[in-house]
PDB file of C-alpha atoms in Angstrom:
ATOM      1  CA  MET A 239     -31.832 118.336-210.751  1.00 43.00           C
ATOM      2  CA  ILE A 240     -29.357 119.604-213.497  1.00 50.00           C
ATOM      3  CA  ASN A 241     -26.221 117.750-212.079  1.00 51.00           C
ATOM      4  CA  THR A 242     -27.591 114.439-211.178  1.00 54.00           C
ATOM      5  CA  PRO A 243     -25.184 111.579-212.551  1.00 55.00           C
ATOM      6  CA  GLN A 244     -27.827 110.345-215.226  1.00 54.00           C
ATOM      7  CA  GLN A 245     -27.832 114.013-216.622  1.00 50.00           C
ATOM      8  CA  THR A 246     -24.041 114.215-216.616  1.00 55.00           C
ATOM      9  CA  LYS A 247     -23.780 110.926-218.342  1.00 58.00           C
ATOM     10  CA  LYS A 248     -25.764 112.094-221.352  1.00 65.00           C
ATOM     11  CA  LEU A 249     -23.131 114.781-221.927  1.00 70.00           C
ATOM     12  CA  GLN A 250     -20.444 112.314-222.502  1.00 69.00           C
ATOM     13  CA  SER A 251     -20.139 110.823-226.150  1.00 72.00           C
ATOM     14  CA  LYS A 252     -20.599 107.136-226.409  1.00 70.00           C
ATOM     15  CA  LEU A 253     -17.001 106.580-227.597  1.00 70.00           C
ATOM     16  CA  GLY A 254     -15.730 108.699-224.514  1.00 67.00           C
ATOM     17  CA  ARG A 255     -17.782 106.475-222.239  1.00 65.00           C
ATOM     18  CA  VAL A 256     -16.547 103.289-223.957  1.00 64.00           C
ATOM     19  CA  ARG A 257     -12.841 104.378-223.702  1.00 66.00           C
ATOM     20  CA  GLY A 258     -13.521 105.504-220.092  1.00 62.00           C
ATOM     21  CA  LEU A 259     -12.183 108.891-220.600  1.00 65.00           C
ATOM     22  CA  GLY A 260     -12.993 111.766-218.246  1.00 61.00           C
ATOM     23  CA  SER A 261     -12.214 115.379-218.282  1.00 57.00           C
ATOM     24  CA  THR A 262      -8.407 114.867-218.060  1.00 60.00           C
ATOM     25  CA  ARG A 263      -8.444 112.425-221.350  1.00 62.00           C
ATOM     26  CA  GLU A 264      -6.691 109.733-219.314  1.00 69.00           C
ATOM     27  CA  GLY A 265      -9.430 107.762-217.822  1.00 69.00           C
ATOM     28  CA  VAL A 266      -8.541 106.005-214.582  1.00 80.00           C
ATOM     29  CA  HIS A 267      -4.991 105.021-215.474  1.00 86.00           C
ATOM     30  CA  HIS A 268      -3.178 107.401-213.059  1.00 90.00           C
ATOM     31  CA  TRP A 269      -5.423 106.375-210.186  1.00 91.00           C
ATOM     32  CA  TRP A 270      -5.013 102.494-211.067  1.00 93.00           C
ATOM     33  CA  ALA A 271      -1.186 102.865-211.446  1.00 95.00           C
ATOM     34  CA  GLN A 272      -0.939 104.390-207.988  1.00 96.00           C
ATOM     35  CA  ARG A 273      -3.072 101.506-206.549  1.00 96.00           C
ATOM     36  CA  MET A 274      -1.060  98.933-208.299  1.00 97.00           C
ATOM     37  CA  SER A 275       2.242 100.240-207.235  1.00 98.00           C
ATOM     38  CA  ALA A 276       0.914 100.658-203.572  1.00 98.00           C
ATOM     39  CA  VAL A 277      -0.121  97.053-203.523  1.00 98.00           C
ATOM     40  CA  ALA A 278       3.374  96.021-204.939  1.00 98.00           C
ATOM     41  CA  LEU A 279       5.153  98.189-202.279  1.00 98.00           C
ATOM     42  CA  LEU A 280       3.404  96.554-199.373  1.00 98.00           C
ATOM     43  CA  PRO A 281       5.570  93.377-199.131  1.00 98.00           C
ATOM     44  CA  LEU A 282       8.545  95.191-200.914  1.00 98.00           C
ATOM     45  CA  SER A 283       8.820  97.963-198.225  1.00 98.00           C
ATOM     46  CA  LEU A 284       8.400  95.388-195.355  1.00 98.00           C
ATOM     47  CA  TRP A 285      11.201  93.300-196.805  1.00 98.00           C
ATOM     48  CA  PHE A 286      13.286  96.498-196.862  1.00 98.00           C
ATOM     49  CA  VAL A 287      12.627  97.278-193.287  1.00 98.00           C
ATOM     50  CA  TYR A 288      13.274  93.873-192.189  1.00 97.00           C
ATOM     51  CA  SER A 289      16.675  93.861-194.217  1.00 97.00           C
ATOM     52  CA  LEU A 290      17.659  97.180-192.741  1.00 97.00           C
ATOM     53  CA  ILE A 291      17.029  95.758-189.205  1.00 96.00           C
ATOM     54  CA  SER A 292      19.454  92.930-189.820  1.00 95.00           C
ATOM     55  CA  LEU A 293      21.950  95.081-191.729  1.00 95.00           C
ATOM     56  CA  THR A 294      22.197  97.575-188.750  1.00 92.00           C
ATOM     57  CA  GLY A 295      25.810  97.956-187.647  1.00 86.00           C
ATOM     58  CA  THR A 296      27.291  95.966-190.439  1.00 87.00           C
ATOM     59  CA  ASP A 297      30.303  97.050-192.565  1.00 92.00           C
ATOM     60  CA  TYR A 298      31.020  97.825-196.232  1.00 96.00           C
ATOM     61  CA  ASP A 299      32.020  94.100-196.951  1.00 96.00           C
ATOM     62  CA  THR A 300      28.978  92.639-195.302  1.00 95.00           C
ATOM     63  CA  PHE A 301      26.637  95.135-196.911  1.00 96.00           C
ATOM     64  CA  ILE A 302      28.129  94.278-200.502  1.00 97.00           C
ATOM     65  CA  ALA A 303      27.889  90.464-199.833  1.00 96.00           C
ATOM     66  CA  TRP A 304      24.138  91.104-198.891  1.00 97.00           C
ATOM     67  CA  ALA A 305      23.463  93.393-201.660  1.00 97.00           C
ATOM     68  CA  SER A 306      25.032  91.116-204.365  1.00 96.00           C
ATOM     69  CA  GLU A 307      22.948  88.015-203.470  1.00 96.00           C
ATOM     70  CA  PHE A 308      20.877  87.319-206.321  1.00 96.00           C
ATOM     71  CA  GLY A 309      17.309  87.772-204.566  1.00 97.00           C
ATOM     72  CA  ASN A 310      18.394  90.719-202.756  1.00 98.00           C
ATOM     73  CA  SER A 311      19.584  92.352-206.007  1.00 98.00           C
ATOM     74  CA  VAL A 312      16.311  91.544-207.726  1.00 98.00           C
ATOM     75  CA  PHE A 313      14.146  92.848-204.733  1.00 98.00           C
ATOM     76  CA  LEU A 314      16.269  96.185-204.387  1.00 98.00           C
ATOM     77  CA  VAL A 315      15.764  96.904-208.073  1.00 98.00           C
ATOM     78  CA  LEU A 316      11.964  96.132-207.785  1.00 98.00           C
ATOM     79  CA  LEU A 317      11.835  98.230-204.697  1.00 98.00           C
ATOM     80  CA  VAL A 318      13.592 101.142-206.436  1.00 98.00           C
ATOM     81  CA  VAL A 319      11.367 101.017-209.504  1.00 98.00           C
ATOM     82  CA  THR A 320       8.002 100.602-207.682  1.00 98.00           C
ATOM     83  CA  MET A 321       9.050 103.297-205.210  1.00 98.00           C
ATOM     84  CA  PHE A 322      10.149 106.043-207.673  1.00 98.00           C
ATOM     85  CA  HIS A 323       7.122 105.183-209.932  1.00 98.00           C
ATOM     86  CA  HIS A 324       4.658 105.470-206.841  1.00 98.00           C
ATOM     87  CA  ALA A 325       6.456 108.634-205.573  1.00 98.00           C
ATOM     88  CA  GLN A 326       6.250 110.619-208.817  1.00 98.00           C
ATOM     89  CA  LEU A 327       2.729 109.750-209.313  1.00 97.00           C
ATOM     90  CA  GLY A 328       1.795 110.935-205.718  1.00 97.00           C
ATOM     91  CA  LEU A 329       3.941 114.176-206.110  1.00 97.00           C
ATOM     92  CA  GLN A 330       2.333 114.822-209.449  1.00 96.00           C
ATOM     93  CA  VAL A 331      -1.149 115.028-207.665  1.00 95.00           C
ATOM     94  CA  VAL A 332       0.261 117.100-204.888  1.00 96.00           C
ATOM     95  CA  ILE A 333       1.644 119.814-207.403  1.00 95.00           C
ATOM     96  CA  GLU A 334      -1.468 119.750-209.561  1.00 92.00           C
ATOM     97  CA  ASP A 335      -3.429 120.279-206.405  1.00 91.00           C
ATOM     98  CA  TYR A 336      -1.463 123.173-204.906  1.00 91.00           C
ATOM     99  CA  VAL A 337       0.299 124.956-207.874  1.00 92.00           C
ATOM    100  CA  HIS A 338      -1.985 127.021-209.640  1.00 88.00           C
ATOM    101  CA  SER A 339       0.187 128.619-212.275  1.00 91.00           C
ATOM    102  CA  GLU A 340       0.005 126.437-215.441  1.00 92.00           C
ATOM    103  CA  MET A 341       3.632 127.113-216.364  1.00 95.00           C
ATOM    104  CA  TRP A 342       4.888 126.298-212.834  1.00 96.00           C
ATOM    105  CA  LYS A 343       2.741 123.322-212.795  1.00 95.00           C
ATOM    106  CA  MET A 344       4.000 121.823-215.901  1.00 95.00           C
ATOM    107  CA  GLY A 345       7.563 122.624-215.143  1.00 97.00           C
ATOM    108  CA  MET A 346       7.427 121.072-211.665  1.00 97.00           C
ATOM    109  CA  VAL A 347       5.731 117.882-212.769  1.00 96.00           C
ATOM    110  CA  LEU A 348       8.176 117.590-215.644  1.00 97.00           C
ATOM    111  CA  PHE A 349      11.167 118.290-212.870  1.00 98.00           C
ATOM    112  CA  VAL A 350       9.673 115.557-210.746  1.00 98.00           C
ATOM    113  CA  LYS A 351       9.112 112.842-213.573  1.00 98.00           C
ATOM    114  CA  TYR A 352      12.524 113.432-215.094  1.00 98.00           C
ATOM    115  CA  GLY A 353      14.067 113.449-211.605  1.00 98.00           C
ATOM    116  CA  ALA A 354      12.483 110.223-210.616  1.00 98.00           C
ATOM    117  CA  VAL A 355      13.847 108.475-213.784  1.00 98.00           C
ATOM    118  CA  VAL A 356      17.368 110.028-213.212  1.00 98.00           C
ATOM    119  CA  PHE A 357      17.467 108.914-209.547  1.00 98.00           C
ATOM    120  CA  ALA A 358      16.020 105.437-210.175  1.00 98.00           C
ATOM    121  CA  ALA A 359      18.314 104.937-212.970  1.00 98.00           C
ATOM    122  CA  SER A 360      21.422 105.649-210.952  1.00 97.00           C
ATOM    123  CA  ALA A 361      20.116 103.439-207.972  1.00 98.00           C
ATOM    124  CA  ILE A 362      19.409 100.595-210.486  1.00 98.00           C
ATOM    125  CA  PHE A 363      22.832 100.948-211.946  1.00 98.00           C
ATOM    126  CA  ALA A 364      24.297 101.111-208.600  1.00 98.00           C
ATOM    127  CA  VAL A 365      22.632  97.743-207.603  1.00 98.00           C
ATOM    128  CA  LEU A 366      23.770  95.998-210.992  1.00 97.00           C
ATOM    129  CA  LYS A 367      27.529  97.270-210.423  1.00 97.00           C
ATOM    130  CA  ILE A 368      27.484  95.868-206.811  1.00 97.00           C
ATOM    131  CA  SER A 369      25.819  92.580-207.734  1.00 96.00           C
ATOM    132  CA  ILE A 370      28.085  92.014-210.952  1.00 93.00           C
ATOM    133  CA  ALA A 371      31.325  93.662-210.016  1.00 86.00           C
ATOM    134  CA  GLY A 372      30.936  92.858-206.348  1.00 68.00           C
TER     135      GLY A 372
ATOM    136  CA  MET B 181     -12.549 135.772-215.330  1.00 51.00           C
ATOM    137  CA  PRO B 182     -11.302 134.002-212.262  1.00 57.00           C
ATOM    138  CA  ASN B 183     -11.025 135.939-209.262  1.00 59.00           C
ATOM    139  CA  ASP B 184      -7.682 135.075-207.421  1.00 65.00           C
ATOM    140  CA  THR B 185      -8.643 136.402-204.123  1.00 70.00           C
ATOM    141  CA  ARG B 186     -11.597 133.907-203.697  1.00 68.00           C
ATOM    142  CA  PRO B 187     -11.117 131.513-200.873  1.00 65.00           C
ATOM    143  CA  LEU B 188     -10.183 128.025-201.992  1.00 67.00           C
ATOM    144  CA  SER B 189     -12.260 124.927-200.714  1.00 67.00           C
ATOM    145  CA  PRO B 190     -12.070 123.383-198.201  1.00 65.00           C
ATOM    146  CA  HIS B 191     -11.652 126.727-196.228  1.00 69.00           C
ATOM    147  CA  LEU B 192      -8.991 125.259-193.803  1.00 68.00           C
ATOM    148  CA  GLN B 193      -9.059 128.380-191.676  1.00 72.00           C
ATOM    149  CA  VAL B 194     -12.643 127.779-190.543  1.00 77.00           C
ATOM    150  CA  TYR B 195     -12.369 123.931-190.207  1.00 77.00           C
ATOM    151  CA  ARG B 196     -12.109 122.287-186.660  1.00 83.00           C
ATOM    152  CA  PRO B 197      -9.443 119.714-186.875  1.00 85.00           C
ATOM    153  CA  GLN B 198     -10.629 116.206-186.987  1.00 90.00           C
ATOM    154  CA  ILE B 199      -9.202 112.621-187.012  1.00 93.00           C
ATOM    155  CA  THR B 200     -10.427 112.359-190.666  1.00 93.00           C
ATOM    156  CA  SER B 201      -8.843 115.473-192.001  1.00 92.00           C
ATOM    157  CA  MET B 202      -5.670 115.318-189.851  1.00 94.00           C
ATOM    158  CA  LEU B 203      -4.902 111.821-191.019  1.00 96.00           C
ATOM    159  CA  SER B 204      -5.749 112.802-194.664  1.00 95.00           C
ATOM    160  CA  ILE B 205      -3.037 115.570-194.714  1.00 95.00           C
ATOM    161  CA  LEU B 206      -0.605 113.460-192.716  1.00 97.00           C
ATOM    162  CA  HIS B 207      -0.919 110.871-195.531  1.00 98.00           C
ATOM    163  CA  ARG B 208       0.139 113.477-197.949  1.00 97.00           C
ATOM    164  CA  ILE B 209       2.916 114.935-195.859  1.00 98.00           C
ATOM    165  CA  THR B 210       4.359 111.382-195.181  1.00 98.00           C
ATOM    166  CA  GLY B 211       3.996 110.707-199.070  1.00 98.00           C
ATOM    167  CA  VAL B 212       6.245 113.853-199.662  1.00 98.00           C
ATOM    168  CA  VAL B 213       8.572 112.839-196.971  1.00 98.00           C
ATOM    169  CA  LEU B 214       8.918 109.230-198.335  1.00 98.00           C
ATOM    170  CA  ALA B 215       9.838 110.752-201.702  1.00 98.00           C
ATOM    171  CA  PHE B 216      12.921 112.133-200.020  1.00 98.00           C
ATOM    172  CA  VAL B 217      13.403 108.595-198.593  1.00 98.00           C
ATOM    173  CA  ALA B 218      13.523 107.434-202.357  1.00 98.00           C
ATOM    174  CA  LEU B 219      16.145 109.920-202.894  1.00 98.00           C
ATOM    175  CA  LEU B 220      18.236 108.797-199.772  1.00 98.00           C
ATOM    176  CA  LEU B 221      17.878 105.101-200.853  1.00 98.00           C
ATOM    177  CA  ALA B 222      19.411 106.208-204.254  1.00 98.00           C
ATOM    178  CA  TYR B 223      22.090 108.038-202.606  1.00 98.00           C
ATOM    179  CA  TRP B 224      22.820 105.105-200.209  1.00 97.00           C
ATOM    180  CA  LEU B 225      23.094 102.507-203.065  1.00 97.00           C
ATOM    181  CA  SER B 226      25.088 104.766-205.181  1.00 97.00           C
ATOM    182  CA  ALA B 227      27.393 105.302-202.329  1.00 97.00           C
ATOM    183  CA  ALA B 228      27.933 101.537-201.912  1.00 97.00           C
ATOM    184  CA  ALA B 229      28.630 101.077-205.713  1.00 97.00           C
ATOM    185  CA  TYR B 230      31.093 104.060-205.623  1.00 95.00           C
ATOM    186  CA  GLY B 231      33.290 102.269-202.819  1.00 95.00           C
ATOM    187  CA  PRO B 232      34.067 101.976-198.998  1.00 96.00           C
ATOM    188  CA  GLU B 233      35.035 105.554-198.598  1.00 97.00           C
ATOM    189  CA  ALA B 234      31.746 106.966-200.078  1.00 97.00           C
ATOM    190  CA  PHE B 235      29.756 104.144-198.314  1.00 96.00           C
ATOM    191  CA  GLY B 236      31.580 105.176-195.095  1.00 96.00           C
ATOM    192  CA  ARG B 237      30.710 108.703-195.250  1.00 96.00           C
ATOM    193  CA  ALA B 238      26.874 107.837-196.003  1.00 96.00           C
ATOM    194  CA  GLN B 239      26.969 105.459-192.943  1.00 95.00           C
ATOM    195  CA  ALA B 240      28.515 108.059-190.772  1.00 95.00           C
ATOM    196  CA  LEU B 241      25.897 110.508-191.813  1.00 96.00           C
ATOM    197  CA  LEU B 242      23.038 108.193-190.997  1.00 95.00           C
ATOM    198  CA  GLU B 243      24.575 106.874-187.645  1.00 93.00           C
ATOM    199  CA  SER B 244      24.979 110.461-186.345  1.00 95.00           C
ATOM    200  CA  GLY B 245      22.377 111.673-183.777  1.00 96.00           C
ATOM    201  CA  PHE B 246      20.774 113.837-186.324  1.00 97.00           C
ATOM    202  CA  GLY B 247      20.851 111.130-188.733  1.00 97.00           C
ATOM    203  CA  ARG B 248      18.996 108.785-186.436  1.00 97.00           C
ATOM    204  CA  PHE B 249      16.534 111.406-185.562  1.00 97.00           C
ATOM    205  CA  VAL B 250      15.628 111.853-189.417  1.00 98.00           C
ATOM    206  CA  LEU B 251      15.573 108.079-189.982  1.00 98.00           C
ATOM    207  CA  PHE B 252      13.296 107.614-186.951  1.00 98.00           C
ATOM    208  CA  GLY B 253      10.926 110.215-188.579  1.00 98.00           C
ATOM    209  CA  PHE B 254      11.371 108.316-191.957  1.00 98.00           C
ATOM    210  CA  THR B 255      10.442 105.018-190.280  1.00 98.00           C
ATOM    211  CA  PHE B 256       7.275 106.455-188.885  1.00 98.00           C
ATOM    212  CA  SER B 257       6.428 108.145-192.197  1.00 98.00           C
ATOM    213  CA  LEU B 258       6.907 104.773-193.942  1.00 98.00           C
ATOM    214  CA  PHE B 259       4.733 102.731-191.430  1.00 98.00           C
ATOM    215  CA  PHE B 260       1.992 105.440-191.317  1.00 98.00           C
ATOM    216  CA  HIS B 261       1.773 105.781-195.199  1.00 98.00           C
ATOM    217  CA  LEU B 262       1.631 101.916-195.417  1.00 98.00           C
ATOM    218  CA  CYS B 263      -0.959 101.299-192.786  1.00 98.00           C
ATOM    219  CA  ASN B 264      -3.112 104.474-193.931  1.00 98.00           C
ATOM    220  CA  GLY B 265      -2.507 103.260-197.501  1.00 98.00           C
ATOM    221  CA  ILE B 266      -4.167  99.995-196.549  1.00 98.00           C
ATOM    222  CA  ARG B 267      -7.033 101.991-195.188  1.00 98.00           C
ATOM    223  CA  HIS B 268      -7.453 103.710-198.511  1.00 97.00           C
ATOM    224  CA  LEU B 269      -7.293 100.574-200.437  1.00 97.00           C
ATOM    225  CA  GLY B 270     -10.199  99.361-198.066  1.00 97.00           C
ATOM    226  CA  TRP B 271     -12.185 102.428-199.020  1.00 96.00           C
ATOM    227  CA  ASP B 272     -11.516 101.739-202.742  1.00 95.00           C
ATOM    228  CA  MET B 273     -13.266  98.443-202.115  1.00 95.00           C
ATOM    229  CA  LEU B 274     -16.048 100.308-200.161  1.00 94.00           C
ATOM    230  CA  TRP B 275     -14.958  98.784-197.016  1.00 95.00           C
ATOM    231  CA  GLY B 276     -15.536 100.771-193.548  1.00 93.00           C
ATOM    232  CA  PHE B 277     -17.193 103.856-194.897  1.00 91.00           C
ATOM    233  CA  GLU B 278     -19.342 104.535-191.909  1.00 94.00           C
ATOM    234  CA  LEU B 279     -18.200 107.530-189.994  1.00 93.00           C
ATOM    235  CA  SER B 280     -17.681 105.349-186.804  1.00 95.00           C
ATOM    236  CA  GLN B 281     -15.600 102.858-188.791  1.00 96.00           C
ATOM    237  CA  VAL B 282     -13.587 105.561-190.382  1.00 96.00           C
ATOM    238  CA  ARG B 283     -12.599 107.136-186.921  1.00 96.00           C
ATOM    239  CA  PHE B 284     -11.923 103.724-185.427  1.00 97.00           C
ATOM    240  CA  SER B 285      -9.532 102.565-188.376  1.00 97.00           C
ATOM    241  CA  GLY B 286      -7.864 106.113-188.193  1.00 97.00           C
ATOM    242  CA  ILE B 287      -6.989 105.647-184.555  1.00 98.00           C
ATOM    243  CA  LEU B 288      -5.904 102.013-185.198  1.00 98.00           C
ATOM    244  CA  VAL B 289      -3.557 103.201-187.930  1.00 98.00           C
ATOM    245  CA  LEU B 290      -1.897 105.810-185.686  1.00 98.00           C
ATOM    246  CA  ILE B 291      -1.470 102.984-182.882  1.00 98.00           C
ATOM    247  CA  VAL B 292      -0.163 100.307-185.288  1.00 98.00           C
ATOM    248  CA  SER B 293       2.036 102.555-187.184  1.00 98.00           C
ATOM    249  CA  SER B 294       3.623 104.156-183.975  1.00 98.00           C
ATOM    250  CA  ALA B 295       3.972 100.604-182.412  1.00 98.00           C
ATOM    251  CA  LEU B 296       5.640  99.215-185.676  1.00 98.00           C
ATOM    252  CA  THR B 297       8.095 101.997-185.576  1.00 98.00           C
ATOM    253  CA  VAL B 298       9.068 101.681-181.972  1.00 98.00           C
ATOM    254  CA  LEU B 299       9.343  97.722-182.424  1.00 98.00           C
ATOM    255  CA  SER B 300      11.604  98.123-185.675  1.00 97.00           C
ATOM    256  CA  TRP B 301      14.030 100.509-183.932  1.00 97.00           C
ATOM    257  CA  LEU B 302      13.992  98.134-180.706  1.00 97.00           C
ATOM    258  CA  MET B 303      14.610  95.129-183.175  1.00 96.00           C
ATOM    259  CA  ALA B 304      17.532  97.078-184.746  1.00 96.00           C
ATOM    260  CA  TYR B 305      19.064  98.218-181.430  1.00 95.00           C
ATOM    261  CA  GLY B 306      18.719  94.544-180.206  1.00 94.00           C
ATOM    262  CA  HIS B 307      20.484  93.239-183.294  1.00 91.00           C
ATOM    263  CA  VAL B 308      23.506  95.410-182.681  1.00 87.00           C
ATOM    264  CA  GLY B 309      23.379  94.834-179.155  1.00 85.00           C
ATOM    265  CA  LYS B 310      24.466  98.493-178.032  1.00 77.00           C
ATOM    266  CA  LEU B 311      23.087 101.978-178.328  1.00 72.00           C
TER     267      LEU B 311
END
């Protein structure tokens, strides 16, 4: 009867419980961000697959015309931001689960997080360039 | 001191494969695959921004036999991760937690994601009007 939820709860400070902080000192933020980005990706990824189907076999000029349409540019930027955010959250969990050396774990998580920002930034800049410069 | 030779839970080597565990690991594998899809998306958009030659090279790569094979796998990964993700969001709201429901939704996810993958490719080929 040592590890019942009631017993565990008593070991938490009142402040810690109020702030919702667990053993990782971050509460449910990571979990919640993963769910929120997942929900946003449902319509975004379906829109993207539908767009790719209608873009199949089109040439450069048609693609540029499509991507520079206002609504398509906005959706592309939203897709890139949400997808890279969701991907780096997920990859972080995979790394934390399977990489047991603390140095490698931290190094790989940082690599993934910086990499996501770099590639998302270049994708967003690409959309802006297509949209504005045509 | 921790003993590095201890077996780690969940003892995969003695577990019989089940629909629950197989779809769980498939969700993770397709998630990692989709991270590469994000990289491909960034490359594709950057190529288009770079100019017609770079975009042409990207398109030629994607339209090749190998490119189509990889894209087909990417399509299934997207639809599986999306459908199984909805299944996960359901569990987060405590829906369908009975073992029979978990097995049923798992099989449903496999059928629906496979069907959506094939349907998307048929629609894409139908749109172009040739193979």
